[in-house]
């Protein structure tokens, strides 16, 4: 793992660092809270360099199709406007943060921050060629976001010290990282 220096044309995507995905939340990712200091360091570096930061979030209806009551795999989580859907209290989020809400309608689920959103267009409009990705969870929304970023033609750096996995099956996190690397993403850290 090599450190990668940030430069003009880079953007940071912070994936789903919401209270429901932290330990104790409705769908807590083990040790998910441990990535917040690393993410805050990355966010501060991007801010200092004048580079854009995007925050994705699950933003579901109370009867969302991914919830078990509707036949989905997950307990209710990240219901739009709820406390659990808020960003982690300790996460650095500027007042003018670019927030990407996803899976906002009952019938649509979206692990990727690109799915059903304007993220790709926003990145292109901002002249972004390379994205750094961290957040939750490695084996779901981070993986899907990284693979979609590659499919949309962006270079991708995965922040290995700023992601954590759900691990429904042991090894899911490592397998997800391998899939991301296979898609052409690189692995780096928040120590720019
Ligand atoms: Zn969800």
PDB file of C-alpha atoms and ligand atoms in Angstrom:
ATOM      1  CA  UNK A   1       0.000   0.000   0.000  1.00  0.00           C
ATOM      2  CA  UNK A   2       1.539   3.288  -1.099  1.00  0.00           C
ATOM      3  CA  UNK A   3       0.554   6.768  -0.098  1.00  0.00           C
ATOM      4  CA  UNK A   4      -1.031   8.728  -2.912  1.00  0.00           C
ATOM      5  CA  UNK A   5      -0.798  12.506  -2.984  1.00  0.00           C
ATOM      6  CA  UNK A   6      -3.923  14.450  -3.831  1.00  0.00           C
ATOM      7  CA  UNK A   7      -3.939  16.892  -6.760  1.00  0.00           C
ATOM      8  CA  UNK A   8      -6.353  19.049  -8.778  1.00  0.00           C
ATOM      9  CA  UNK A   9      -8.975  16.850 -10.451  1.00  0.00           C
ATOM     10  CA  UNK A  10      -9.385  14.691  -7.341  1.00  0.00           C
ATOM     11  CA  UNK A  11     -12.549  14.360  -5.275  1.00  0.00           C
ATOM     12  CA  UNK A  12     -13.367  12.508  -2.066  1.00  0.00           C
ATOM     13  CA  UNK A  13     -16.511  10.384  -1.740  1.00  0.00           C
ATOM     14  CA  UNK A  14     -17.550   9.602   1.848  1.00  0.00           C
ATOM     15  CA  UNK A  15     -19.952   6.662   1.608  1.00  0.00           C
ATOM     16  CA  UNK A  16     -22.867   6.323   4.033  1.00  0.00           C
ATOM     17  CA  UNK A  17     -21.205   7.300   7.333  1.00  0.00           C
ATOM     18  CA  UNK A  18     -24.612   7.452   9.029  1.00  0.00           C
ATOM     19  CA  UNK A  19     -25.561   6.721  12.626  1.00  0.00           C
ATOM     20  CA  UNK A  20     -27.546   3.598  11.727  1.00  0.00           C
ATOM     21  CA  UNK A  21     -24.374   2.078  10.254  1.00  0.00           C
ATOM     22  CA  UNK A  22     -22.285   2.671  13.385  1.00  0.00           C
ATOM     23  CA  UNK A  23     -22.059   0.169  16.274  1.00  0.00           C
ATOM     24  CA  UNK A  24     -25.338   0.391  18.222  1.00  0.00           C
ATOM     25  CA  UNK A  25     -27.214   1.590  15.129  1.00  0.00           C
ATOM     26  CA  UNK A  26     -30.050  -0.225  13.355  1.00  0.00           C
ATOM     27  CA  UNK A  27     -27.584  -1.856  10.961  1.00  0.00           C
ATOM     28  CA  UNK A  28     -24.288  -1.282  12.738  1.00  0.00           C
ATOM     29  CA  UNK A  29     -21.055  -2.158  10.961  1.00  0.00           C
ATOM     30  CA  UNK A  30     -18.538  -3.677  13.418  1.00  0.00           C
ATOM     31  CA  UNK A  31     -15.957  -1.013  14.340  1.00  0.00           C
ATOM     32  CA  UNK A  32     -17.574   1.313  11.799  1.00  0.00           C
ATOM     33  CA  UNK A  33     -16.970   4.258  14.129  1.00  0.00           C
ATOM     34  CA  UNK A  34     -13.205   3.637  14.026  1.00  0.00           C
ATOM     35  CA  UNK A  35     -12.912   5.071  10.521  1.00  0.00           C
ATOM     36  CA  UNK A  36     -14.254   8.522  11.424  1.00  0.00           C
ATOM     37  CA  UNK A  37     -10.907  10.045  12.537  1.00  0.00           C
ATOM     38  CA  UNK A  38      -9.216   8.830   9.337  1.00  0.00           C
ATOM     39  CA  UNK A  39     -12.075  10.182   7.227  1.00  0.00           C
ATOM     40  CA  UNK A  40     -11.963  13.509   9.034  1.00  0.00           C
ATOM     41  CA  UNK A  41      -8.247  13.721   8.252  1.00  0.00           C
ATOM     42  CA  UNK A  42      -8.968  13.021   4.575  1.00  0.00           C
ATOM     43  CA  UNK A  43     -11.827  15.551   4.498  1.00  0.00           C
ATOM     44  CA  UNK A  44      -9.584  18.211   6.057  1.00  0.00           C
ATOM     45  CA  UNK A  45      -6.854  17.513   3.481  1.00  0.00           C
ATOM     46  CA  UNK A  46      -9.304  17.880   0.611  1.00  0.00           C
ATOM     47  CA  UNK A  47     -10.736  21.075   2.088  1.00  0.00           C
ATOM     48  CA  UNK A  48      -7.258  22.533   2.535  1.00  0.00           C
ATOM     49  CA  UNK A  49      -6.435  21.713  -1.084  1.00  0.00           C
ATOM     50  CA  UNK A  50      -9.717  23.269  -2.279  1.00  0.00           C
ATOM     51  CA  UNK A  51     -10.881  19.900  -3.657  1.00  0.00           C
ATOM     52  CA  UNK A  52     -14.511  18.712  -3.558  1.00  0.00           C
ATOM     53  CA  UNK A  53     -15.949  16.268  -1.020  1.00  0.00           C
ATOM     54  CA  UNK A  54     -19.208  14.364  -1.601  1.00  0.00           C
ATOM     55  CA  UNK A  55     -21.187  12.630   1.137  1.00  0.00           C
ATOM     56  CA  UNK A  56     -23.532   9.832   0.114  1.00  0.00           C
ATOM     57  CA  UNK A  57     -26.319   8.636   2.353  1.00  0.00           C
ATOM     58  CA  UNK A  58     -29.055   6.005   2.365  1.00  0.00           C
ATOM     59  CA  UNK A  59     -32.301   7.973   2.518  1.00  0.00           C
ATOM     60  CA  UNK A  60     -35.159   5.490   2.654  1.00  0.00           C
ATOM     61  CA  UNK A  61     -38.937   5.592   2.923  1.00  0.00           C
ATOM     62  CA  UNK A  62     -40.389   3.896   6.061  1.00  0.00           C
ATOM     63  CA  UNK A  63     -41.687   1.052   3.830  1.00  0.00           C
ATOM     64  CA  UNK A  64     -38.503   0.657   1.785  1.00  0.00           C
ATOM     65  CA  UNK A  65     -38.139  -2.504  -0.309  1.00  0.00           C
ATOM     66  CA  UNK A  66     -34.819  -3.443   1.371  1.00  0.00           C
ATOM     67  CA  UNK A  67     -36.512  -3.820   4.768  1.00  0.00           C
ATOM     68  CA  UNK A  68     -37.495  -7.288   6.021  1.00  0.00           C
ATOM     69  CA  UNK A  69     -41.190  -6.351   6.345  1.00  0.00           C
ATOM     70  CA  UNK A  70     -41.159  -5.842   2.567  1.00  0.00           C
ATOM     71  CA  UNK A  71     -39.182  -9.047   1.922  1.00  0.00           C
ATOM     72  CA  UNK A  72     -35.772  -7.373   1.830  1.00  0.00           C
ATOM     73  CA  UNK A  73     -32.578  -8.499   3.609  1.00  0.00           C
ATOM     74  CA  UNK A  74     -32.172  -5.689   6.158  1.00  0.00           C
ATOM     75  CA  UNK A  75     -33.816  -4.318   9.299  1.00  0.00           C
ATOM     76  CA  UNK A  76     -35.304  -0.833   8.878  1.00  0.00           C
ATOM     77  CA  UNK A  77     -32.459   1.698   8.644  1.00  0.00           C
ATOM     78  CA  UNK A  78     -31.688   5.229   7.446  1.00  0.00           C
ATOM     79  CA  UNK A  79     -35.300   6.375   7.153  1.00  0.00           C
ATOM     80  CA  UNK A  80     -35.208   9.864   5.630  1.00  0.00           C
ATOM     81  CA  UNK A  81     -35.137  12.559   8.286  1.00  0.00           C
ATOM     82  CA  UNK A  82     -34.674  10.132  11.199  1.00  0.00           C
ATOM     83  CA  UNK A  83     -31.879  10.345  13.760  1.00  0.00           C
ATOM     84  CA  UNK A  84     -30.392   7.127  12.432  1.00  0.00           C
ATOM     85  CA  UNK A  85     -30.139   8.571   8.940  1.00  0.00           C
ATOM     86  CA  UNK A  86     -28.068  11.530  10.154  1.00  0.00           C
ATOM     87  CA  UNK A  87     -24.343  11.557   9.496  1.00  0.00           C
ATOM     88  CA  UNK A  88     -22.147  10.292  12.336  1.00  0.00           C
ATOM     89  CA  UNK A  89     -21.938  12.951  15.026  1.00  0.00           C
ATOM     90  CA  UNK A  90     -18.136  12.943  14.954  1.00  0.00           C
ATOM     91  CA  UNK A  91     -17.913  13.171  11.151  1.00  0.00           C
ATOM     92  CA  UNK A  92     -16.665  16.452   9.744  1.00  0.00           C
ATOM     93  CA  UNK A  93     -19.468  17.746   7.481  1.00  0.00           C
ATOM     94  CA  UNK A  94     -19.241  21.376   6.324  1.00  0.00           C
ATOM     95  CA  UNK A  95     -22.447  23.412   6.091  1.00  0.00           C
ATOM     96  CA  UNK A  96     -22.154  23.540   2.314  1.00  0.00           C
ATOM     97  CA  UNK A  97     -21.377  19.809   1.949  1.00  0.00           C
ATOM     98  CA  UNK A  98     -22.420  18.133  -1.300  1.00  0.00           C
ATOM     99  CA  UNK A  99     -24.844  15.448  -0.116  1.00  0.00           C
ATOM    100  CA  UNK A 100     -25.875  12.600  -2.425  1.00  0.00           C
ATOM    101  CA  UNK A 101     -29.098  10.919  -1.214  1.00  0.00           C
ATOM    102  CA  UNK A 102     -29.740   7.475  -2.686  1.00  0.00           C
ATOM    103  CA  UNK A 103     -32.454   4.815  -2.680  1.00  0.00           C
ATOM    104  CA  UNK A 104     -34.969   7.531  -1.883  1.00  0.00           C
ATOM    105  CA  UNK A 105     -38.074   5.812  -3.259  1.00  0.00           C
ATOM    106  CA  UNK A 106     -39.851   2.735  -1.891  1.00  0.00           C
ATOM    107  CA  UNK A 107     -39.164   0.468  -4.847  1.00  0.00           C
ATOM    108  CA  UNK A 108     -35.531   1.397  -5.475  1.00  0.00           C
ATOM    109  CA  UNK A 109     -32.510   0.191  -3.517  1.00  0.00           C
ATOM    110  CA  UNK A 110     -29.030   1.475  -4.305  1.00  0.00           C
ATOM    111  CA  UNK A 111     -25.745   0.373  -2.783  1.00  0.00           C
ATOM    112  CA  UNK A 112     -23.773   2.580  -5.183  1.00  0.00           C
ATOM    113  CA  UNK A 113     -23.668   6.358  -4.708  1.00  0.00           C
ATOM    114  CA  UNK A 114     -23.897   6.591  -8.509  1.00  0.00           C
ATOM    115  CA  UNK A 115     -27.116   4.586  -8.827  1.00  0.00           C
ATOM    116  CA  UNK A 116     -30.115   6.804  -9.515  1.00  0.00           C
ATOM    117  CA  UNK A 117     -28.183   9.952  -8.509  1.00  0.00           C
ATOM    118  CA  UNK A 118     -26.484  12.863 -10.278  1.00  0.00           C
ATOM    119  CA  UNK A 119     -23.071  12.072  -8.751  1.00  0.00           C
ATOM    120  CA  UNK A 120     -21.371  11.183 -12.063  1.00  0.00           C
ATOM    121  CA  UNK A 121     -22.650  14.393 -13.674  1.00  0.00           C
ATOM    122  CA  UNK A 122     -21.585  16.465 -10.666  1.00  0.00           C
ATOM    123  CA  UNK A 123     -18.081  14.969 -10.739  1.00  0.00           C
ATOM    124  CA  UNK A 124     -17.758  15.605 -14.473  1.00  0.00           C
ATOM    125  CA  UNK A 125     -19.012  19.183 -14.068  1.00  0.00           C
ATOM    126  CA  UNK A 126     -16.375  19.720 -11.367  1.00  0.00           C
ATOM    127  CA  UNK A 127     -13.629  18.437 -13.669  1.00  0.00           C
ATOM    128  CA  UNK A 128     -12.955  15.389 -11.507  1.00  0.00           C
ATOM    129  CA  UNK A 129     -10.917  12.546 -12.989  1.00  0.00           C
ATOM    130  CA  UNK A 130     -10.016  10.601  -9.880  1.00  0.00           C
ATOM    131  CA  UNK A 131     -12.035   9.789  -6.778  1.00  0.00           C
ATOM    132  CA  UNK A 132     -10.908   8.643  -3.345  1.00  0.00           C
ATOM    133  CA  UNK A 133     -13.509   6.485  -1.621  1.00  0.00           C
ATOM    134  CA  UNK A 134     -13.980   5.658   2.066  1.00  0.00           C
ATOM    135  CA  UNK A 135     -16.903   4.850   4.351  1.00  0.00           C
ATOM    136  CA  UNK A 136     -19.345   2.050   5.033  1.00  0.00           C
ATOM    137  CA  UNK A 137     -19.516  -0.720   4.297  1.00  0.00           C
ATOM    138  CA  UNK A 138     -16.598  -2.248   2.389  1.00  0.00           C
ATOM    139  CA  UNK A 139     -18.622  -5.245   1.194  1.00  0.00           C
ATOM    140  CA  UNK A 140     -21.745  -3.315   0.112  1.00  0.00           C
ATOM    141  CA  UNK A 141     -21.973   0.391  -0.624  1.00  0.00           C
ATOM    142  CA  UNK A 142     -18.223   1.101  -0.803  1.00  0.00           C
ATOM    143  CA  UNK A 143     -17.694  -1.811  -3.201  1.00  0.00           C
ATOM    144  CA  UNK A 144     -20.652  -0.843  -5.410  1.00  0.00           C
ATOM    145  CA  UNK A 145     -19.596   2.820  -5.461  1.00  0.00           C
ATOM    146  CA  UNK A 146     -15.999   1.951  -6.397  1.00  0.00           C
ATOM    147  CA  UNK A 147     -17.050  -0.416  -9.181  1.00  0.00           C
ATOM    148  CA  UNK A 148     -19.519   2.141 -10.576  1.00  0.00           C
ATOM    149  CA  UNK A 149     -16.883   4.878 -10.406  1.00  0.00           C
ATOM    150  CA  UNK A 150     -14.600   2.683 -12.512  1.00  0.00           C
ATOM    151  CA  UNK A 151     -17.482   1.926 -14.923  1.00  0.00           C
ATOM    152  CA  UNK A 152     -18.031   5.680 -15.258  1.00  0.00           C
ATOM    153  CA  UNK A 153     -14.392   6.134 -16.256  1.00  0.00           C
ATOM    154  CA  UNK A 154     -12.959   7.579 -13.050  1.00  0.00           C
ATOM    155  CA  UNK A 155      -9.630   6.558 -11.563  1.00  0.00           C
ATOM    156  CA  UNK A 156     -10.299   5.251  -8.058  1.00  0.00           C
ATOM    157  CA  UNK A 157      -8.266   5.142  -4.860  1.00  0.00           C
ATOM    158  CA  UNK A 158      -9.828   3.095  -2.060  1.00  0.00           C
ATOM    159  CA  UNK A 159      -8.945   4.406   1.416  1.00  0.00           C
ATOM    160  CA  UNK A 160      -8.021   1.132   3.091  1.00  0.00           C
ATOM    161  CA  UNK A 161      -7.795   2.678   6.569  1.00  0.00           C
ATOM    162  CA  UNK A 162     -11.196   4.382   6.198  1.00  0.00           C
ATOM    163  CA  UNK A 163     -13.483   1.476   5.290  1.00  0.00           C
ATOM    164  CA  UNK A 164     -15.029  -1.325   7.390  1.00  0.00           C
ATOM    165  CA  UNK A 165     -16.990  -4.412   6.369  1.00  0.00           C
ATOM    166  CA  UNK A 166     -20.275  -5.950   7.536  1.00  0.00           C
ATOM    167  CA  UNK A 167     -18.954  -9.511   7.021  1.00  0.00           C
ATOM    168  CA  UNK A 168     -22.281 -11.343   6.835  1.00  0.00           C
ATOM    169  CA  UNK A 169     -19.942 -14.153   5.736  1.00  0.00           C
ATOM    170  CA  UNK A 170     -16.394 -14.043   7.157  1.00  0.00           C
ATOM    171  CA  UNK A 171     -14.038 -12.826   4.436  1.00  0.00           C
ATOM    172  CA  UNK A 172     -16.635 -10.685   2.644  1.00  0.00           C
ATOM    173  CA  UNK A 173     -14.560  -7.545   3.270  1.00  0.00           C
ATOM    174  CA  UNK A 174     -11.384  -9.031   1.808  1.00  0.00           C
ATOM    175  CA  UNK A 175     -13.283 -10.459  -1.173  1.00  0.00           C
ATOM    176  CA  UNK A 176     -14.854  -7.049  -1.778  1.00  0.00           C
ATOM    177  CA  UNK A 177     -11.417  -5.399  -1.747  1.00  0.00           C
ATOM    178  CA  UNK A 178     -10.168  -7.944  -4.286  1.00  0.00           C
ATOM    179  CA  UNK A 179     -13.171  -7.198  -6.542  1.00  0.00           C
ATOM    180  CA  UNK A 180     -12.463  -3.482  -6.298  1.00  0.00           C
ATOM    181  CA  UNK A 181      -8.814  -4.012  -7.232  1.00  0.00           C
ATOM    182  CA  UNK A 182      -9.879  -6.244 -10.124  1.00  0.00           C
ATOM    183  CA  UNK A 183     -12.102  -3.423 -11.405  1.00  0.00           C
ATOM    184  CA  UNK A 184      -8.963  -1.277 -11.678  1.00  0.00           C
ATOM    185  CA  UNK A 185      -9.118   0.581  -8.364  1.00  0.00           C
ATOM    186  CA  UNK A 186      -5.968   1.161  -6.309  1.00  0.00           C
ATOM    187  CA  UNK A 187      -5.628   0.726  -2.563  1.00  0.00           C
ATOM    188  CA  UNK A 188      -4.185   3.597  -0.537  1.00  0.00           C
ATOM    189  CA  UNK A 189      -4.590   5.284   2.864  1.00  0.00           C
ATOM    190  CA  UNK A 190      -5.727   8.660   4.227  1.00  0.00           C
ATOM    191  CA  UNK A 191      -2.104   9.633   4.924  1.00  0.00           C
ATOM    192  CA  UNK A 192      -1.795  11.898   1.895  1.00  0.00           C
TER     193      UNK A 192
HETATM  194 ZN1  LIG B   1     -30.235   0.943   2.790  1.00  0.00          ZN
END
